[in-house]
Short mmCIF file of C-alpha atoms and ligand atoms in Angstrom, two decimals:
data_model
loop_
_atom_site.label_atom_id
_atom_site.label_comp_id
_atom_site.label_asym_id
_atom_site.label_seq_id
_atom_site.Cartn_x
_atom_site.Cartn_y
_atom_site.Cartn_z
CA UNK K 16 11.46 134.57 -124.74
CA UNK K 17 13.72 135.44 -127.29
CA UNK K 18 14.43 132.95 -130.50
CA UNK K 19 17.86 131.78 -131.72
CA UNK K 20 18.16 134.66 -134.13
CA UNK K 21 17.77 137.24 -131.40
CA UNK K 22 20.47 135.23 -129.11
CA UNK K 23 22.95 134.84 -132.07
CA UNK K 24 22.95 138.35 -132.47
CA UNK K 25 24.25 139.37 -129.52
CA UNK K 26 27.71 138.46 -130.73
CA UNK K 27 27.53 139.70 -134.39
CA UNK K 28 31.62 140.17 -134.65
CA UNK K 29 31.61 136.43 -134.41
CA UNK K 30 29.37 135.79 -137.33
CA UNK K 31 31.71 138.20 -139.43
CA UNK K 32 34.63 136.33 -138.11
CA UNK K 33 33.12 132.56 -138.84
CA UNK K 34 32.32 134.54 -142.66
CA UNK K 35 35.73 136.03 -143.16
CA UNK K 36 37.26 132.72 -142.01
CA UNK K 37 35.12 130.34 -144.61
CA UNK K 38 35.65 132.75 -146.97
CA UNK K 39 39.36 132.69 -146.88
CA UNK K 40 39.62 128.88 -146.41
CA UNK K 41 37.11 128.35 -149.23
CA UNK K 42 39.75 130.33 -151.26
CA UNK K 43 43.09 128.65 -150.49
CA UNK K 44 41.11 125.61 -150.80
CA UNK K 45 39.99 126.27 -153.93
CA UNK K 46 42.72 128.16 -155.83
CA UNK K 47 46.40 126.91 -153.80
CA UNK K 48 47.48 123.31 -154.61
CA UNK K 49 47.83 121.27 -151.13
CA UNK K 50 51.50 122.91 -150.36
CA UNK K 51 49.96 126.08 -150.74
CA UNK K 52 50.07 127.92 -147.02
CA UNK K 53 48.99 124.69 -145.43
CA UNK K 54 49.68 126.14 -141.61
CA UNK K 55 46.44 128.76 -142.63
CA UNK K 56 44.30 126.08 -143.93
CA UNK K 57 45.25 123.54 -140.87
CA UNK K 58 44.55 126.75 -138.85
CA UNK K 59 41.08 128.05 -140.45
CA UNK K 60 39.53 124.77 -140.89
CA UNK K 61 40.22 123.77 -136.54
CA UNK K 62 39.83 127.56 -135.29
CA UNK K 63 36.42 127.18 -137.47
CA UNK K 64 35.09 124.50 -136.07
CA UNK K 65 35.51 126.02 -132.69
CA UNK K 66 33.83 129.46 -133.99
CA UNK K 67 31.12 127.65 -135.09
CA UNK K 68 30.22 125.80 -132.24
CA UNK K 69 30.37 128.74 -130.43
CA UNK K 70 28.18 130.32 -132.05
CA UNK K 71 25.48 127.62 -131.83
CA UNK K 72 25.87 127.35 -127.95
CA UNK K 73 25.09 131.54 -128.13
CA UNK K 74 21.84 130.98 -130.38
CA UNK K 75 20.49 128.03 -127.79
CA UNK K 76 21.36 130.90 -124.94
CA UNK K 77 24.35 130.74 -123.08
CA UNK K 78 26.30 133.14 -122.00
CA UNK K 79 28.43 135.40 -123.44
CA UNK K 80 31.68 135.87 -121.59
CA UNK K 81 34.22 138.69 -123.19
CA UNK K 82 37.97 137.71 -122.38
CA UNK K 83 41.35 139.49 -122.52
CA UNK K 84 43.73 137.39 -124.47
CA UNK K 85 45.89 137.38 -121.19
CA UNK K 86 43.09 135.11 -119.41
CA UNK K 87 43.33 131.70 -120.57
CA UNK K 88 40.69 130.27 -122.80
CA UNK K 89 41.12 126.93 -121.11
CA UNK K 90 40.41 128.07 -117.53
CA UNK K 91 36.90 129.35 -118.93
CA UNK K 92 36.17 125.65 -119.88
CA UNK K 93 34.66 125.45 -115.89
CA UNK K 94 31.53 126.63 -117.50
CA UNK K 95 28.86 126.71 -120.11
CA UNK K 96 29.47 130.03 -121.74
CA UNK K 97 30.61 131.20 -124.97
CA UNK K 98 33.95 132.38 -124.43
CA UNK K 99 34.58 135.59 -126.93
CA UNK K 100 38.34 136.78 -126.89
CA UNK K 101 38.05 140.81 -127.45
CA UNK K 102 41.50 141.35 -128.46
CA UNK K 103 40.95 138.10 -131.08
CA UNK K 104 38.14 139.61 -132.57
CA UNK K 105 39.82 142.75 -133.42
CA UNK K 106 42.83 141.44 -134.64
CA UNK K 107 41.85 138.52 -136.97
CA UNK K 108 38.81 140.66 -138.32
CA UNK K 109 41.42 143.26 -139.42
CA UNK K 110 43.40 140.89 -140.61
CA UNK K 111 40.82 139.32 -142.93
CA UNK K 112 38.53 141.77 -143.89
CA UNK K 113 39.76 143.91 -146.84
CA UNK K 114 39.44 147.14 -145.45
CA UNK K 115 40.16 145.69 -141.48
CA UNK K 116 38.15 147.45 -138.46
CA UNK K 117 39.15 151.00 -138.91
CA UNK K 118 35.47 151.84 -138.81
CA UNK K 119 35.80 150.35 -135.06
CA UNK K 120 38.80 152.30 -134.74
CA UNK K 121 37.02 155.77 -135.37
CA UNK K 122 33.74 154.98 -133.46
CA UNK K 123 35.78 154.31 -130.37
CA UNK K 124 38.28 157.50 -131.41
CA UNK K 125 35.39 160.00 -132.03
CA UNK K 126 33.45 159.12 -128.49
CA UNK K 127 36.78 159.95 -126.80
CA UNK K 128 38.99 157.15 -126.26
CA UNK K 129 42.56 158.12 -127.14
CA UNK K 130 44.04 157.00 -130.87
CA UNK K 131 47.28 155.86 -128.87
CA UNK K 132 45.87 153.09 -127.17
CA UNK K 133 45.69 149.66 -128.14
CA UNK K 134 43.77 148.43 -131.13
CA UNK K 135 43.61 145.63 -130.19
CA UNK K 136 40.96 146.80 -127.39
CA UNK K 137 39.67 149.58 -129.70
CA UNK K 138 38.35 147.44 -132.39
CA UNK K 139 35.92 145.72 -129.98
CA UNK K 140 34.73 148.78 -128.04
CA UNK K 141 33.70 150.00 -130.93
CA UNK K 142 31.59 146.95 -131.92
CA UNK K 143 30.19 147.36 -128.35
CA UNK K 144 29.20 151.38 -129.18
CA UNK K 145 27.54 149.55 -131.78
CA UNK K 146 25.66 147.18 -129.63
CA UNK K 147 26.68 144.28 -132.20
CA UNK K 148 27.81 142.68 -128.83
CA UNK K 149 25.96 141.88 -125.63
CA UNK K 150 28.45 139.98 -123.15
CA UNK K 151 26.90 138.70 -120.47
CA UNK K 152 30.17 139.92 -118.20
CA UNK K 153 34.22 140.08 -119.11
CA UNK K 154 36.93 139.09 -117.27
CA UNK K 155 40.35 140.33 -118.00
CA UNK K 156 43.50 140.36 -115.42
CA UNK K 157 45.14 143.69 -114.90
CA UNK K 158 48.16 142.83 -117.38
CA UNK K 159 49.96 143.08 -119.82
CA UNK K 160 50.19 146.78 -119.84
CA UNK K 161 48.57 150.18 -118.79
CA UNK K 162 46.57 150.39 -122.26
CA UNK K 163 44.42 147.07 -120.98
CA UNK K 164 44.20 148.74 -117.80
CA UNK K 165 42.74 152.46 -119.11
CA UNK K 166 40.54 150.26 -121.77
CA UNK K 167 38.86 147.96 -119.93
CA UNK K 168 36.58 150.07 -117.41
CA UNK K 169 34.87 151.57 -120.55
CA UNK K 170 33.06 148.41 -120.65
CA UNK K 171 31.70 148.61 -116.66
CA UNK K 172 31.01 152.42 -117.25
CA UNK K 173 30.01 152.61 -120.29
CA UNK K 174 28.24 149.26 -121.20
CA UNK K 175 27.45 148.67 -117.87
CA UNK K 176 29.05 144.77 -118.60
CA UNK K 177 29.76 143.29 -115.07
CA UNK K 178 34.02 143.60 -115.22
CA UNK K 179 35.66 140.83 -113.52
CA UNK K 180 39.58 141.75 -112.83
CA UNK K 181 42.35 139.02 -111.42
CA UNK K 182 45.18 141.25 -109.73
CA UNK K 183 48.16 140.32 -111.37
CA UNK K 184 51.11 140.84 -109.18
CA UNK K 185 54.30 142.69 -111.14
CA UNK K 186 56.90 140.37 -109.80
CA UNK K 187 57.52 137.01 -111.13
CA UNK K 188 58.43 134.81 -107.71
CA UNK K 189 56.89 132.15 -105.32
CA UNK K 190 54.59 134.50 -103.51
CA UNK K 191 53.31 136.03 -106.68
CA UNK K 192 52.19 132.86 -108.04
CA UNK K 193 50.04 131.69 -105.20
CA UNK K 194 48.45 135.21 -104.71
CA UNK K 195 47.51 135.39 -108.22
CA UNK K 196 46.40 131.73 -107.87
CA UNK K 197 44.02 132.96 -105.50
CA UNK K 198 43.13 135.66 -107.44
CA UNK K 199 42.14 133.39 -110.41
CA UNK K 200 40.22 130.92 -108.12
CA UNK K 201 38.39 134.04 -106.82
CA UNK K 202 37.76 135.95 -109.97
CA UNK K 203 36.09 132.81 -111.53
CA UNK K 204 34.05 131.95 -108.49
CA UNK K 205 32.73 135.37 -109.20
CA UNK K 206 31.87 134.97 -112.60
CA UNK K 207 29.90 132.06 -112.09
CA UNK K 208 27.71 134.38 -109.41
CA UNK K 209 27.88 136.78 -112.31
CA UNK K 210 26.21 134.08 -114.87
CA UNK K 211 24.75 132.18 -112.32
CA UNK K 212 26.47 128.90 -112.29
CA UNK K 213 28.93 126.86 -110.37
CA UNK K 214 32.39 126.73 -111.50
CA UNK K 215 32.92 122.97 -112.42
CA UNK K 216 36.86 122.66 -111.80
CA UNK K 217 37.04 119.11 -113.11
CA UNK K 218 35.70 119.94 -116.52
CA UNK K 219 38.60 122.77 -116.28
CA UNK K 220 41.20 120.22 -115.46
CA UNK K 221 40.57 118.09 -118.21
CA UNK K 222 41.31 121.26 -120.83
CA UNK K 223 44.40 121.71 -118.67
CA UNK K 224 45.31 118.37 -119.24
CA UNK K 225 44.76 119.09 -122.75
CA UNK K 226 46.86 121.77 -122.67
CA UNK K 227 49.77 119.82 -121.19
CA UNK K 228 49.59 117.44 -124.06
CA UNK K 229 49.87 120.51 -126.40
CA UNK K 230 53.05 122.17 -125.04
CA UNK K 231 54.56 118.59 -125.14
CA UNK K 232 53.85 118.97 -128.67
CA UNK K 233 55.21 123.04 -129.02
CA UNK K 234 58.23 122.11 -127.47
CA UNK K 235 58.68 118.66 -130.61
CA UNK K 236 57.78 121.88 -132.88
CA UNK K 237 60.22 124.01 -131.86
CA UNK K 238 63.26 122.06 -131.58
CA UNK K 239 62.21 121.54 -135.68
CA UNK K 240 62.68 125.53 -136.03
CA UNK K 241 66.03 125.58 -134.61
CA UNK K 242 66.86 123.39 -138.43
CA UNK K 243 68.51 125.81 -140.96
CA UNK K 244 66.30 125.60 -143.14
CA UNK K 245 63.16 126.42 -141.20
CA UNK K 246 60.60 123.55 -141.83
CA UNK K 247 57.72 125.81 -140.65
CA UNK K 248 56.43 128.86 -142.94
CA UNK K 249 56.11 132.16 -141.65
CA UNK K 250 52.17 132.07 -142.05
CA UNK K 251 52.71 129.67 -138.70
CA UNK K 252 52.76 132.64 -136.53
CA UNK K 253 49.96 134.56 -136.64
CA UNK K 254 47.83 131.08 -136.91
CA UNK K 255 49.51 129.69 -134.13
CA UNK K 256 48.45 133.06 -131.83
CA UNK K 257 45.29 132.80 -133.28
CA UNK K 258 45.13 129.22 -131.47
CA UNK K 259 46.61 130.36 -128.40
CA UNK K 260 44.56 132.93 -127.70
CA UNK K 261 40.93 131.65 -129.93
CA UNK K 262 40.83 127.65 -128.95
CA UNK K 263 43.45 126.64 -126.27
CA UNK K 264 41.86 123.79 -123.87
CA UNK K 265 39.78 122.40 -126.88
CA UNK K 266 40.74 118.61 -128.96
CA UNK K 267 40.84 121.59 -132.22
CA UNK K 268 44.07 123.52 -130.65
CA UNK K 269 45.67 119.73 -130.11
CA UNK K 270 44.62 118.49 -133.64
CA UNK K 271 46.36 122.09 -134.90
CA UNK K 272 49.87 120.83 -133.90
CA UNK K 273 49.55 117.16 -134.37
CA UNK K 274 48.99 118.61 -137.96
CA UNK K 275 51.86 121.06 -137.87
CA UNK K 276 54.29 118.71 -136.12
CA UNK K 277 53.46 115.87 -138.66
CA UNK K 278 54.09 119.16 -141.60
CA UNK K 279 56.61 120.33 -139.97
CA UNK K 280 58.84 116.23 -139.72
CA UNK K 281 57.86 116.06 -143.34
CA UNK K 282 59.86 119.22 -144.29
CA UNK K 283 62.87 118.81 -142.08
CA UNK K 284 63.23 114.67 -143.51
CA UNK K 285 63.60 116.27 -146.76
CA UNK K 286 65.36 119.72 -146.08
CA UNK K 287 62.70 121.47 -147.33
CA UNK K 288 61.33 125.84 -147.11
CA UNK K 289 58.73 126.93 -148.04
CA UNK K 290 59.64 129.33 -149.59
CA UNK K 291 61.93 128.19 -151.62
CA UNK K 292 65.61 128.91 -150.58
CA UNK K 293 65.88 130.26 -146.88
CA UNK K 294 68.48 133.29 -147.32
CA UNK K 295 67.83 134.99 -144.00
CA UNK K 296 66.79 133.99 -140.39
CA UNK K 297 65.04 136.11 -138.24
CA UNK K 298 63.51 136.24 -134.94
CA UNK K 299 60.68 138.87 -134.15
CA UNK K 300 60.51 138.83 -130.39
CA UNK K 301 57.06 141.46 -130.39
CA UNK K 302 54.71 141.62 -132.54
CA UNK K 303 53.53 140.58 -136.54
CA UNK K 304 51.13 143.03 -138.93
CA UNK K 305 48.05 141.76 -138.20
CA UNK K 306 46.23 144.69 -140.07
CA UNK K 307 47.88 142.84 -142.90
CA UNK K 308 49.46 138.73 -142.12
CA UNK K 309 50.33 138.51 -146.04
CA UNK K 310 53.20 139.98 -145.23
CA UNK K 311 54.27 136.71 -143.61
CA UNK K 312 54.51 134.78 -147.09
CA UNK K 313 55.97 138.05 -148.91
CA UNK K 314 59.30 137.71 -146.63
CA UNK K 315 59.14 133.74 -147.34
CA UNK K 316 59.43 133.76 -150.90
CA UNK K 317 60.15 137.47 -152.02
CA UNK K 318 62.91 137.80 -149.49
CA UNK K 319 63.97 133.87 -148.62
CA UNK K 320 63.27 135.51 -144.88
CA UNK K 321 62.03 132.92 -142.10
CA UNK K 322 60.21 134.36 -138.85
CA UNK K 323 61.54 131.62 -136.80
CA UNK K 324 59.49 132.80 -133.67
CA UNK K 325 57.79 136.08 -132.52
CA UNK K 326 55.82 137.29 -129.39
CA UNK K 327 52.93 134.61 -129.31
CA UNK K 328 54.97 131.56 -129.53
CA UNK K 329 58.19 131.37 -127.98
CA UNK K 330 56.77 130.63 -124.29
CA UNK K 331 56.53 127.69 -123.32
CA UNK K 332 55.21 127.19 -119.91
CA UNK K 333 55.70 124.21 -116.88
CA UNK K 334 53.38 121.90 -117.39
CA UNK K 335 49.84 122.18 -114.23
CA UNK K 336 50.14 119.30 -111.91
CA UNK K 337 46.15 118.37 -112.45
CA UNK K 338 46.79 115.23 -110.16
CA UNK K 339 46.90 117.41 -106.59
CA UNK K 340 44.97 119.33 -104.68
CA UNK K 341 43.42 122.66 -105.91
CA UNK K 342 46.02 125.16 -104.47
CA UNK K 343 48.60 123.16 -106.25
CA UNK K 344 46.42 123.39 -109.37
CA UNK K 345 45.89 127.00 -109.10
CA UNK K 346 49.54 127.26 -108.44
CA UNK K 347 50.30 126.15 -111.91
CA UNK K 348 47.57 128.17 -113.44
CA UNK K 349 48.95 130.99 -112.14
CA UNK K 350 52.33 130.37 -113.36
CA UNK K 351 51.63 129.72 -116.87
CA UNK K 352 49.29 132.78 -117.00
CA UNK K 353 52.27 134.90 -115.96
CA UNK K 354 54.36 133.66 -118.07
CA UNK K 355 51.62 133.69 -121.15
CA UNK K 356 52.61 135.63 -124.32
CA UNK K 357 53.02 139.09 -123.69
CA UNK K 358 52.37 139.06 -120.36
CA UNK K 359 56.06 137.58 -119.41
CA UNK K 360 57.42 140.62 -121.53
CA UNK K 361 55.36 143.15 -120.41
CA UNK K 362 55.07 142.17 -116.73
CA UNK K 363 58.67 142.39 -115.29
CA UNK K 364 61.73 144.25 -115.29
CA UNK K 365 62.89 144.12 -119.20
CA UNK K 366 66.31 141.98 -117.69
CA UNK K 367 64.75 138.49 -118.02
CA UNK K 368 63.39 139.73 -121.61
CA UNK K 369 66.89 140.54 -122.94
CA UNK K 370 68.29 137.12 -122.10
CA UNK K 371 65.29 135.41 -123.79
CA UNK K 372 66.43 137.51 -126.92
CA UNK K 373 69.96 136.18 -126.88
CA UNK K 374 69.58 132.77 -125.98
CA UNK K 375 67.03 132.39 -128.84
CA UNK K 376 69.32 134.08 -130.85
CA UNK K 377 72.03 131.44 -130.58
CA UNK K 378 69.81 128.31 -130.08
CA UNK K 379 67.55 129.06 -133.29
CA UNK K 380 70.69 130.64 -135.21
CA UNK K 381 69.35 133.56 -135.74
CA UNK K 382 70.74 136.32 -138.27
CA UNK K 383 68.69 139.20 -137.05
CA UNK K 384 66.08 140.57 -135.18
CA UNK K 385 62.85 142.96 -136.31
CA UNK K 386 61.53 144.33 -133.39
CA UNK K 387 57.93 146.39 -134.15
CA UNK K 388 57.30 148.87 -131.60
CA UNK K 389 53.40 149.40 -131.56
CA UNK K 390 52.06 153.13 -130.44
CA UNK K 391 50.06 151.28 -127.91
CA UNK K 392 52.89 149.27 -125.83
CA UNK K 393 54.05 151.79 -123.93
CA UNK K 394 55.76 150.02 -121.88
CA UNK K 395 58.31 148.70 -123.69
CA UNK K 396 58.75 151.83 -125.41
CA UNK K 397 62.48 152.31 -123.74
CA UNK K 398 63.38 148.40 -124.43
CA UNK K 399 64.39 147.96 -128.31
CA UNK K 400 67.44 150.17 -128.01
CA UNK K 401 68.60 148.37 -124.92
CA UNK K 402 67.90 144.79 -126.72
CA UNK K 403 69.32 146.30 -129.92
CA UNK K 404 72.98 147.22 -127.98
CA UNK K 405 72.82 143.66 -126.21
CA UNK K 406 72.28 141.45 -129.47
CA UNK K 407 75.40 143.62 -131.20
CA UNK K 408 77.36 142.89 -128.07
CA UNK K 409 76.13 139.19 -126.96
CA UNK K 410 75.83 137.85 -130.72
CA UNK K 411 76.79 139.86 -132.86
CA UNK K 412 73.75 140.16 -134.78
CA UNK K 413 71.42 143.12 -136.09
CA UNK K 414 68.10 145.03 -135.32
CA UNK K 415 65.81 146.71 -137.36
CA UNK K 416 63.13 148.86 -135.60
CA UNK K 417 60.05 149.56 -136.73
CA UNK K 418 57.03 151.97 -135.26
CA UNK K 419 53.60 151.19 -136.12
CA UNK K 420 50.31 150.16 -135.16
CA UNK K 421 49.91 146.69 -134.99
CA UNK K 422 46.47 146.79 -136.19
CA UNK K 423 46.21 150.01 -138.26
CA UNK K 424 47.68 150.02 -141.56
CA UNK K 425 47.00 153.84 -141.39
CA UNK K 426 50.41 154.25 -138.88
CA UNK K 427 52.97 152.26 -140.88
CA UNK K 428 52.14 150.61 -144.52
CA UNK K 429 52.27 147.04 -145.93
CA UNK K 430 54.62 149.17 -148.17
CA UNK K 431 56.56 151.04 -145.80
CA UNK K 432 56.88 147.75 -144.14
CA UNK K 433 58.38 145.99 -147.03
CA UNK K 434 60.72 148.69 -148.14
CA UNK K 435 62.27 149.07 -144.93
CA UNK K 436 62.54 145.50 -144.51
CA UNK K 437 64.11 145.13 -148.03
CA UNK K 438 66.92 147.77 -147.46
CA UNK K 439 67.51 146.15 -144.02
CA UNK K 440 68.17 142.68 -145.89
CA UNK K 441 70.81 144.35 -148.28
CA UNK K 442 72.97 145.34 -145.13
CA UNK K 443 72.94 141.84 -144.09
CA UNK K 444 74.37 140.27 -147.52
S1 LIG V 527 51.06 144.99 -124.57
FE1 LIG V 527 50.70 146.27 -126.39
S2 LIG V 527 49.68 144.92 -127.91
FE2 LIG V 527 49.61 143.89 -125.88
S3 LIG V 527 47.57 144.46 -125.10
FE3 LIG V 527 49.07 145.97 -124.29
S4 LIG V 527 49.12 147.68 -125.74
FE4 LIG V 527 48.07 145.93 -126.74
#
């Protein structure tokens, strides 16, 4: 019978993460006075207590269930498991460790796996080349893109992990909904074969009921942002993903925004940025560097530049009707998984995208857009030009673009990053 030790170390990556996590909030808790970058030590202190738990619930045993960031933390709540999101890991380990998961990078490079491809996968298959995880099986719907599709067999072939896929449909209508509702119903039925235990669908409707609270709460929040100034810094949005995609369905991910909206009154009563003096507004509709988030408060005071929203945070989904019958339920669930960060953008025909980008850029008066084009997201390759022509023609407003990796500082600097920016704000003055 193995002892805790032996069952806490089959998800090592998580210990780092809980480390690198106490670490940080140890430091802004230690050195920053109170106003100091409270939206990452609201974040760190409820995303730890959930990484900590977890990891106690692996040490007595349970399961360990690996999950693409496009499956929704909550729906896992059906069962006793310790749900591990890969693309998480990756990204908030390279965001906090000092010299991020480049290691992982080149472990998972030098077996084979192509350098173009998502790190956001690759960090985590190389852990697993490492054996410093042991999931009991993964699930993972086939979306957003091709990259998650051409990643995520190397864990059935390779590691032998049982693979659970939901078909996602590519069209966003009726009929889509209700097949992938199926599909979600099915694909969990089978992982509780897969871990041997029966999927308790109250216990998941009570997250989901969680969750409803929560948007309720995003939506207060974001009708806050659309205030010039912006009463939310630009730390915000790479915590906020980190909830999304880390904690959703737990009280932690509801105590998060009580504690931002409540941050977030306070600054708007009293006019108040964070940074200072908000000089420029912009909207990032893809992705942040999360091979380096400090970034974040360099535009807020260096540059007076507010990220008002980016990829992870401006869907907001229907709430689930939890008080009908299953179908109706999975109906929902289906809905707000297709229209989950990332997914929406990546999943349909890039039309519905581009009026997104405009209507945000009016409602949140926007003065520009930075649109980061990652190696990996192919494809959206052909949409920042298209987006680019339809905010000059729709609102008047300009886009930078930038190429890089999203978690490999090696592609595109901190630097690079910053200078570019910089010369982009001195057009706009
Ligand atoms: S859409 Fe891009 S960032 Fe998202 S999982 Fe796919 S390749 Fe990675």
């Amino acid at each position: 019978m193995p002892n805790k030790t032996e069952m806490g170390n089959r998800i090592i990556p998580y210990q780092m993460l809980l480390n690198s996590m106490s670490t940080t909030h140890e430091l802004i808790d230690k050195i920053l006075p109170d106003s100091g970058l409270p939206s990452l030590r609201i974040g760190l202190e409820e995303v730890l207590s959930v990484v900590r738990k977890d990891i106690e619930k692996a040490r007595e045993g349970l399961p360990i269930v690996g999950y693409h960031f496009a499956f929704q933390p909550e729906y896992l709540k059906c069962f006793d498991c310790v749900p591990i999101c890969i693309e998480g890991v990756s990204f908030f380990l390279g965001a906090l460790l000092l010299s991020g998961v480049e290691t992982y990078y080149d472990l998972i490079g030098n077996w084979g796996h192509p350098f173009h491809t998502c790190s956001a996968q690759k960090g985590v298959m190389g852990m697993s080349l490492e054996d410093l995880f042991k999931f009991d099986a993964i699930i993972t719907p086939t979306a957003p893109c091709d990259s998650t599709c051409a990643s995520y067999p190397f864990f059935k072939l390779q590691k032998k992990y049982p693979l659970i896929i939901a078909d996602m449909p590519f069209l966003h209508e009726e009929k889509s909904y209700k097949y992938y509702g199926e599909q979600l119903k099915l694909s969990l039925e089978e992982l509780g074969k897969v871990i041997g235990q029966e999927p308790d669908f109250e216990k998941m409707r009570n997250a989901l009921e969680l969750e409803n609270d929560v948007t309720k709460l995003k939506m207060e929040l974001f009708d806050l942002i659309k205030a010039v100034p912006s009463p939310i810094e630009n730390m915000f949005n790479p915590i906020s993903a980190a909830a999304t995609i880390f904690i959703s369905g737990t009280s932690e991910n509801l105590s998060f925004y009580q504690r931002m909206l409540e941050l977030a009154k306070n600054r708007y009563k009293n006019k108040e940025h964070h940074g200072g003096e908000e000089r420029v507004r912009s909207i990032w509709p893809y992705m942040l560097t999360f091979f380096d988030i400090s970034l974040c408060e360099w535009l807020d005071r260096e540059l007076g530049m507010s990220i008002l929203l980016d990829i992870f945070n401006y869907n907001l989904s229907d709430l689930i009707d939890t008080k009908s019958d299953s179908d109706t339920l999975f109906y929902g669930m289906a809905k707000k998984a297709m229209g989950w960060p990332m997914v929406k953008q990546s999943s349909e025909f890039y039309y519905p995208f581009l009026d997104d980008c405009i209507r945000m850029a009016k409602d949140f008066s926007a003065d520009c857009f930075i649109y980061t084009q990652s190696i990996a997201c192919k494809q959206f390759g052909a949409v920042p030009q298209l987006l680019r022509e339809a905010l000059h023609d729709e609102v008047g407003i300009p886009m930078l673009i930038i190429d890089f990796d999203v978690g490999d500082a090696r592609m595109t600097s901190l630097k690079a990053f910053k200078d570019k920016i910089t010369m982009f704000v001195q057009t706009l003055m």
